[in-house]
Amino acid sequence: MAILEILEFPDPRLRTVAKPVETVDDELRKLIDDMFETMYDAPGIGLAASQVNVHKRLLVLDVSEDQSDPRVFINPEITPLVEECQSYDEGCLSVPGFYETVERPARVHIKALDRNGEPFEMEAEGLLAVCIQHEIDHLDGKLFVDYVSRLKRDRIRKKLVKVQRQRA
Ligand code: QAP
Ligand code: CO
């Protein structure tokens, strides 16, 4: 297993729209294992392949408190079930140190493939629903900072570019 490098905002590669996974094989399962290791190491609750510069429609998440509920979604398709939205203070491993309130549909239906390539469907609400929607946004090249004002987003961008320069 390996810890993968996580791309950080405003890296333009985070804007890539990911392509559907065509075959779920051992190579993809190795990537999934590395993504879990990277996410748990951070630590984080969700990671999309786009964040580790792999532009395939694949995400992992675990919203449990003790890393006991790993879930994989390959080629996820999401449908909102209610018009009502919930607000959540979102963060992102690609936007380290920043949190902003985002509103998203409170209940969603998800269709996806599991790590064996088997289709499954489920409904989600609460943090799980927030997290799945946040991660699917990554696959479409979107970030939670896109939902806040340009002023806030520009401030976050400037601060992150500064720490990235200091590191380099
Ligand atoms: C997405 O985010 C998410 O700023 C997953 O310094 C977040 O795992 C979905 C993290 C909130 C729903 C609600 C962020 C770690 C982890 C940071 C994460 C940081 C270290 C974020
Ligand atoms: Co994120």
PDB file of C-alpha atoms and ligand atoms in Angstrom:
ATOM      1  CA  MET A   1       0.000   0.000   0.000  1.00  0.00           C
ATOM      2  CA  ALA A   2       1.090   3.572  -0.479  1.00  0.00           C
ATOM      3  CA  ILE A   3       0.264   7.107   0.590  1.00  0.00           C
ATOM      4  CA  LEU A   4      -0.558   9.110  -2.535  1.00  0.00           C
ATOM      5  CA  GLU A   5       0.126  12.798  -3.107  1.00  0.00           C
ATOM      6  CA  ILE A   6      -3.012  14.929  -2.762  1.00  0.00           C
ATOM      7  CA  LEU A   7      -3.467  17.809  -5.220  1.00  0.00           C
ATOM      8  CA  GLU A   8      -4.275  21.132  -3.564  1.00  0.00           C
ATOM      9  CA  PHE A   9      -6.434  24.074  -4.658  1.00  0.00           C
ATOM     10  CA  PRO A  10      -5.854  26.003  -6.931  1.00  0.00           C
ATOM     11  CA  ASP A  11      -4.102  23.180  -8.869  1.00  0.00           C
ATOM     12  CA  PRO A  12      -5.813  23.197 -12.308  1.00  0.00           C
ATOM     13  CA  ARG A  13      -5.705  19.377 -12.448  1.00  0.00           C
ATOM     14  CA  LEU A  14      -8.491  19.395  -9.812  1.00  0.00           C
ATOM     15  CA  ARG A  15     -10.731  20.863 -12.557  1.00  0.00           C
ATOM     16  CA  THR A  16     -10.457  17.755 -14.763  1.00  0.00           C
ATOM     17  CA  VAL A  17     -13.754  15.938 -15.408  1.00  0.00           C
ATOM     18  CA  ALA A  18     -13.143  12.248 -14.582  1.00  0.00           C
ATOM     19  CA  LYS A  19     -13.954   9.450 -17.055  1.00  0.00           C
ATOM     20  CA  PRO A  20     -16.112   6.410 -16.225  1.00  0.00           C
ATOM     21  CA  VAL A  21     -14.271   3.299 -15.003  1.00  0.00           C
ATOM     22  CA  GLU A  22     -14.485   0.611 -17.679  1.00  0.00           C
ATOM     23  CA  THR A  23     -13.123  -2.416 -15.828  1.00  0.00           C
ATOM     24  CA  VAL A  24     -12.978  -3.131 -12.128  1.00  0.00           C
ATOM     25  CA  ASP A  25      -9.787  -5.202 -11.840  1.00  0.00           C
ATOM     26  CA  ASP A  26      -6.929  -5.826  -9.390  1.00  0.00           C
ATOM     27  CA  GLU A  27      -5.114  -2.699 -10.561  1.00  0.00           C
ATOM     28  CA  LEU A  28      -8.166  -0.572  -9.697  1.00  0.00           C
ATOM     29  CA  ARG A  29      -8.510  -2.367  -6.340  1.00  0.00           C
ATOM     30  CA  LYS A  30      -4.861  -1.482  -5.578  1.00  0.00           C
ATOM     31  CA  LEU A  31      -5.685   2.177  -6.270  1.00  0.00           C
ATOM     32  CA  ILE A  32      -8.739   1.883  -3.976  1.00  0.00           C
ATOM     33  CA  ASP A  33      -6.567   0.448  -1.161  1.00  0.00           C
ATOM     34  CA  ASP A  34      -3.999   3.236  -1.623  1.00  0.00           C
ATOM     35  CA  MET A  35      -6.788   5.839  -1.568  1.00  0.00           C
ATOM     36  CA  PHE A  36      -8.107   4.442   1.747  1.00  0.00           C
ATOM     37  CA  GLU A  37      -4.600   4.459   3.222  1.00  0.00           C
ATOM     38  CA  THR A  38      -4.095   8.061   2.041  1.00  0.00           C
ATOM     39  CA  MET A  39      -7.497   9.165   3.404  1.00  0.00           C
ATOM     40  CA  TYR A  40      -7.066   7.467   6.815  1.00  0.00           C
ATOM     41  CA  ASP A  41      -3.511   8.798   7.123  1.00  0.00           C
ATOM     42  CA  ALA A  42      -4.602  12.422   6.513  1.00  0.00           C
ATOM     43  CA  PRO A  43      -6.995  11.841   8.338  1.00  0.00           C
ATOM     44  CA  GLY A  44     -10.068  12.505   6.230  1.00  0.00           C
ATOM     45  CA  ILE A  45     -13.579  11.119   5.715  1.00  0.00           C
ATOM     46  CA  GLY A  46     -13.700  11.168   1.915  1.00  0.00           C
ATOM     47  CA  LEU A  47     -11.337  11.115  -1.061  1.00  0.00           C
ATOM     48  CA  ALA A  48     -12.049  11.203  -4.789  1.00  0.00           C
ATOM     49  CA  ALA A  49      -9.594   9.754  -7.339  1.00  0.00           C
ATOM     50  CA  SER A  50      -9.337  13.239  -8.922  1.00  0.00           C
ATOM     51  CA  GLN A  51      -7.609  14.452  -5.729  1.00  0.00           C
ATOM     52  CA  VAL A  52      -4.752  11.978  -6.270  1.00  0.00           C
ATOM     53  CA  ASN A  53      -4.527  12.941  -9.962  1.00  0.00           C
ATOM     54  CA  VAL A  54      -6.339   9.840 -11.278  1.00  0.00           C
ATOM     55  CA  HIS A  55      -9.189  11.079 -13.431  1.00  0.00           C
ATOM     56  CA  LYS A  56     -11.518   8.078 -13.106  1.00  0.00           C
ATOM     57  CA  ARG A  57     -15.012   8.131 -11.585  1.00  0.00           C
ATOM     58  CA  LEU A  58     -14.123   6.546  -8.264  1.00  0.00           C
ATOM     59  CA  LEU A  59     -14.370   7.699  -4.644  1.00  0.00           C
ATOM     60  CA  VAL A  60     -13.828   6.297  -1.176  1.00  0.00           C
ATOM     61  CA  LEU A  61     -15.271   7.472   2.120  1.00  0.00           C
ATOM     62  CA  ASP A  62     -15.724   6.525   5.749  1.00  0.00           C
ATOM     63  CA  VAL A  63     -17.905   8.786   7.874  1.00  0.00           C
ATOM     64  CA  SER A  64     -17.703   6.547  10.980  1.00  0.00           C
ATOM     65  CA  GLU A  65     -15.829   7.809  14.051  1.00  0.00           C
ATOM     66  CA  ASP A  66     -13.460   4.838  14.265  1.00  0.00           C
ATOM     67  CA  GLN A  67     -12.548   4.093  10.626  1.00  0.00           C
ATOM     68  CA  SER A  68     -14.883   1.082  10.706  1.00  0.00           C
ATOM     69  CA  ASP A  69     -17.090   1.793   7.691  1.00  0.00           C
ATOM     70  CA  PRO A  70     -15.029   1.994   4.468  1.00  0.00           C
ATOM     71  CA  ARG A  71     -17.223   2.476   1.399  1.00  0.00           C
ATOM     72  CA  VAL A  72     -16.284   2.513  -2.297  1.00  0.00           C
ATOM     73  CA  PHE A  73     -18.338   4.084  -5.090  1.00  0.00           C
ATOM     74  CA  ILE A  74     -17.352   3.451  -8.720  1.00  0.00           C
ATOM     75  CA  ASN A  75     -19.178   5.372 -11.491  1.00  0.00           C
ATOM     76  CA  PRO A  76     -21.608   6.848  -8.926  1.00  0.00           C
ATOM     77  CA  GLU A  77     -24.892   8.356 -10.119  1.00  0.00           C
ATOM     78  CA  ILE A  78     -26.767  10.543  -7.709  1.00  0.00           C
ATOM     79  CA  THR A  79     -30.369  11.775  -7.620  1.00  0.00           C
ATOM     80  CA  PRO A  80     -31.703  14.194  -4.983  1.00  0.00           C
ATOM     81  CA  LEU A  81     -34.768  12.756  -3.185  1.00  0.00           C
ATOM     82  CA  VAL A  82     -35.924  15.995  -1.538  1.00  0.00           C
ATOM     83  CA  GLU A  83     -35.812  19.693  -2.353  1.00  0.00           C
ATOM     84  CA  GLU A  84     -34.914  20.496   1.224  1.00  0.00           C
ATOM     85  CA  CYS A  85     -31.211  21.260   1.765  1.00  0.00           C
ATOM     86  CA  GLN A  86     -28.947  20.780   4.782  1.00  0.00           C
ATOM     87  CA  SER A  87     -26.040  23.072   5.709  1.00  0.00           C
ATOM     88  CA  TYR A  88     -22.709  21.616   6.720  1.00  0.00           C
ATOM     89  CA  ASP A  89     -19.310  23.137   7.503  1.00  0.00           C
ATOM     90  CA  GLU A  90     -17.320  21.387   4.802  1.00  0.00           C
ATOM     91  CA  GLY A  91     -13.582  20.947   4.550  1.00  0.00           C
ATOM     92  CA  CYS A  92     -11.460  19.155   1.955  1.00  0.00           C
ATOM     93  CA  LEU A  93      -8.088  17.453   1.892  1.00  0.00           C
ATOM     94  CA  SER A  94      -7.382  19.528  -1.236  1.00  0.00           C
ATOM     95  CA  VAL A  95      -8.179  22.791   0.619  1.00  0.00           C
ATOM     96  CA  PRO A  96      -6.302  22.151   3.898  1.00  0.00           C
ATOM     97  CA  GLY A  97      -7.118  24.363   6.858  1.00  0.00           C
ATOM     98  CA  PHE A  98     -10.301  25.946   5.462  1.00  0.00           C
ATOM     99  CA  TYR A  99     -13.955  25.222   6.268  1.00  0.00           C
ATOM    100  CA  GLU A 100     -17.050  26.891   4.825  1.00  0.00           C
ATOM    101  CA  THR A 101     -20.779  26.275   5.121  1.00  0.00           C
ATOM    102  CA  VAL A 102     -22.306  24.621   2.047  1.00  0.00           C
ATOM    103  CA  GLU A 103     -25.965  23.706   1.401  1.00  0.00           C
ATOM    104  CA  ARG A 104     -26.836  20.482  -0.402  1.00  0.00           C
ATOM    105  CA  PRO A 105     -29.929  18.271  -0.829  1.00  0.00           C
ATOM    106  CA  ALA A 106     -30.602  16.486   2.466  1.00  0.00           C
ATOM    107  CA  ARG A 107     -31.502  13.055   1.033  1.00  0.00           C
ATOM    108  CA  VAL A 108     -30.090  11.438  -2.089  1.00  0.00           C
ATOM    109  CA  HIS A 109     -30.333   8.156  -3.965  1.00  0.00           C
ATOM    110  CA  ILE A 110     -27.038   6.668  -5.229  1.00  0.00           C
ATOM    111  CA  LYS A 111     -26.371   4.038  -7.831  1.00  0.00           C
ATOM    112  CA  ALA A 112     -22.780   2.778  -8.163  1.00  0.00           C
ATOM    113  CA  LEU A 113     -20.496  -0.242  -8.551  1.00  0.00           C
ATOM    114  CA  ASP A 114     -18.694  -1.787  -5.577  1.00  0.00           C
ATOM    115  CA  ARG A 115     -15.040  -2.944  -5.488  1.00  0.00           C
ATOM    116  CA  ASN A 116     -16.033  -6.181  -7.222  1.00  0.00           C
ATOM    117  CA  GLY A 117     -17.768  -4.327 -10.038  1.00  0.00           C
ATOM    118  CA  GLU A 118     -21.212  -5.320  -8.713  1.00  0.00           C
ATOM    119  CA  PRO A 119     -23.945  -2.669  -9.018  1.00  0.00           C
ATOM    120  CA  PHE A 120     -25.704  -1.477  -5.852  1.00  0.00           C
ATOM    121  CA  GLU A 121     -28.146   1.261  -4.900  1.00  0.00           C
ATOM    122  CA  MET A 122     -28.695   3.079  -1.622  1.00  0.00           C
ATOM    123  CA  GLU A 123     -30.213   6.139  -0.014  1.00  0.00           C
ATOM    124  CA  ALA A 124     -28.160   8.516   2.105  1.00  0.00           C
ATOM    125  CA  GLU A 125     -28.842  11.399   4.489  1.00  0.00           C
ATOM    126  CA  GLY A 126     -26.890  13.425   7.049  1.00  0.00           C
ATOM    127  CA  LEU A 127     -23.095  13.488   6.826  1.00  0.00           C
ATOM    128  CA  LEU A 128     -22.997  10.523   4.422  1.00  0.00           C
ATOM    129  CA  ALA A 129     -25.170  12.424   1.922  1.00  0.00           C
ATOM    130  CA  VAL A 130     -23.008  15.548   2.284  1.00  0.00           C
ATOM    131  CA  CYS A 131     -19.801  13.579   1.809  1.00  0.00           C
ATOM    132  CA  ILE A 132     -20.956  11.623  -1.268  1.00  0.00           C
ATOM    133  CA  GLN A 133     -22.122  14.834  -2.961  1.00  0.00           C
ATOM    134  CA  HIS A 134     -18.847  16.605  -2.087  1.00  0.00           C
ATOM    135  CA  GLU A 135     -16.795  13.712  -3.539  1.00  0.00           C
ATOM    136  CA  ILE A 136     -18.895  13.395  -6.716  1.00  0.00           C
ATOM    137  CA  ASP A 137     -18.312  17.132  -7.256  1.00  0.00           C
ATOM    138  CA  HIS A 138     -14.556  16.355  -7.379  1.00  0.00           C
ATOM    139  CA  LEU A 139     -15.194  13.878 -10.221  1.00  0.00           C
ATOM    140  CA  ASP A 140     -16.858  16.745 -12.113  1.00  0.00           C
ATOM    141  CA  GLY A 141     -13.939  19.111 -11.402  1.00  0.00           C
ATOM    142  CA  LYS A 142     -15.846  21.016  -8.713  1.00  0.00           C
ATOM    143  CA  LEU A 143     -14.691  22.063  -5.240  1.00  0.00           C
ATOM    144  CA  PHE A 144     -16.652  23.193  -2.173  1.00  0.00           C
ATOM    145  CA  VAL A 145     -15.031  26.635  -2.464  1.00  0.00           C
ATOM    146  CA  ASP A 146     -17.008  27.081  -5.711  1.00  0.00           C
ATOM    147  CA  TYR A 147     -20.139  27.466  -3.526  1.00  0.00           C
ATOM    148  CA  VAL A 148     -18.777  30.387  -1.468  1.00  0.00           C
ATOM    149  CA  SER A 149     -18.390  34.027  -2.505  1.00  0.00           C
ATOM    150  CA  ARG A 150     -15.607  34.965  -4.905  1.00  0.00           C
ATOM    151  CA  LEU A 151     -14.133  37.143  -2.158  1.00  0.00           C
ATOM    152  CA  LYS A 152     -13.832  34.187   0.242  1.00  0.00           C
ATOM    153  CA  ARG A 153     -12.566  31.871  -2.499  1.00  0.00           C
ATOM    154  CA  ASP A 154      -9.885  34.378  -3.581  1.00  0.00           C
ATOM    155  CA  ARG A 155      -8.735  34.788   0.026  1.00  0.00           C
ATOM    156  CA  ILE A 156      -8.440  31.011   0.420  1.00  0.00           C
ATOM    157  CA  ARG A 157      -6.591  30.760  -2.905  1.00  0.00           C
ATOM    158  CA  LYS A 158      -4.070  33.437  -1.940  1.00  0.00           C
ATOM    159  CA  LYS A 159      -3.363  31.891   1.455  1.00  0.00           C
ATOM    160  CA  LEU A 160      -2.906  28.405  -0.016  1.00  0.00           C
ATOM    161  CA  VAL A 161      -0.641  29.626  -2.846  1.00  0.00           C
ATOM    162  CA  LYS A 162       1.481  31.329  -0.194  1.00  0.00           C
ATOM    163  CA  VAL A 163       1.937  28.175   1.922  1.00  0.00           C
ATOM    164  CA  GLN A 164       2.542  26.116  -1.223  1.00  0.00           C
ATOM    165  CA  ARG A 165       5.331  28.538  -2.264  1.00  0.00           C
ATOM    166  CA  GLN A 166       6.877  28.424   1.207  1.00  0.00           C
ATOM    167  CA  ARG A 167       6.920  24.625   1.056  1.00  0.00           C
ATOM    168  CA  ALA A 168       8.543  24.505  -2.402  1.00  0.00           C
TER     169      ALA A 168
HETATM  170  C1  QAP B   1     -15.163  15.984   2.534  1.00  0.00           C
HETATM  171  O1  QAP B   1     -13.164  16.101   3.706  1.00  0.00           O
HETATM  172  C2  QAP B   1     -16.183  16.430   3.527  1.00  0.00           C
HETATM  173  O2  QAP B   1      -8.741  21.117   6.124  1.00  0.00           O
HETATM  174  C3  QAP B   1     -14.035  15.185   3.105  1.00  0.00           C
HETATM  175  O3  QAP B   1      -6.505  20.411   7.404  1.00  0.00           O
HETATM  176  C4  QAP B   1     -15.843  17.261   4.588  1.00  0.00           C
HETATM  177  O4  QAP B   1     -11.969  14.507   4.703  1.00  0.00           O
HETATM  178  C5  QAP B   1     -17.464  16.033   3.391  1.00  0.00           C
HETATM  179  C6  QAP B   1      -9.252  17.509   6.238  1.00  0.00           C
HETATM  180  C7  QAP B   1     -16.794  17.656   5.500  1.00  0.00           C
HETATM  181  C8  QAP B   1     -18.413  16.408   4.310  1.00  0.00           C
HETATM  182  C9  QAP B   1     -18.089  17.216   5.355  1.00  0.00           C
HETATM  183  C10 QAP B   1      -9.450  18.850   5.973  1.00  0.00           C
HETATM  184  C11 QAP B   1      -8.091  17.142   6.909  1.00  0.00           C
HETATM  185  C12 QAP B   1     -10.194  16.473   5.792  1.00  0.00           C
HETATM  186  C13 QAP B   1      -8.540  19.803   6.380  1.00  0.00           C
HETATM  187  C14 QAP B   1     -12.134  15.689   4.485  1.00  0.00           C
HETATM  188  C15 QAP B   1      -7.375  19.427   7.050  1.00  0.00           C
HETATM  189  C16 QAP B   1      -7.162  18.094   7.316  1.00  0.00           C
HETATM  190  C17 QAP B   1     -11.251  16.739   5.006  1.00  0.00           C
HETATM  191 CO    CO B   2     -12.788  17.329  -1.093  1.00  0.00          CO
END
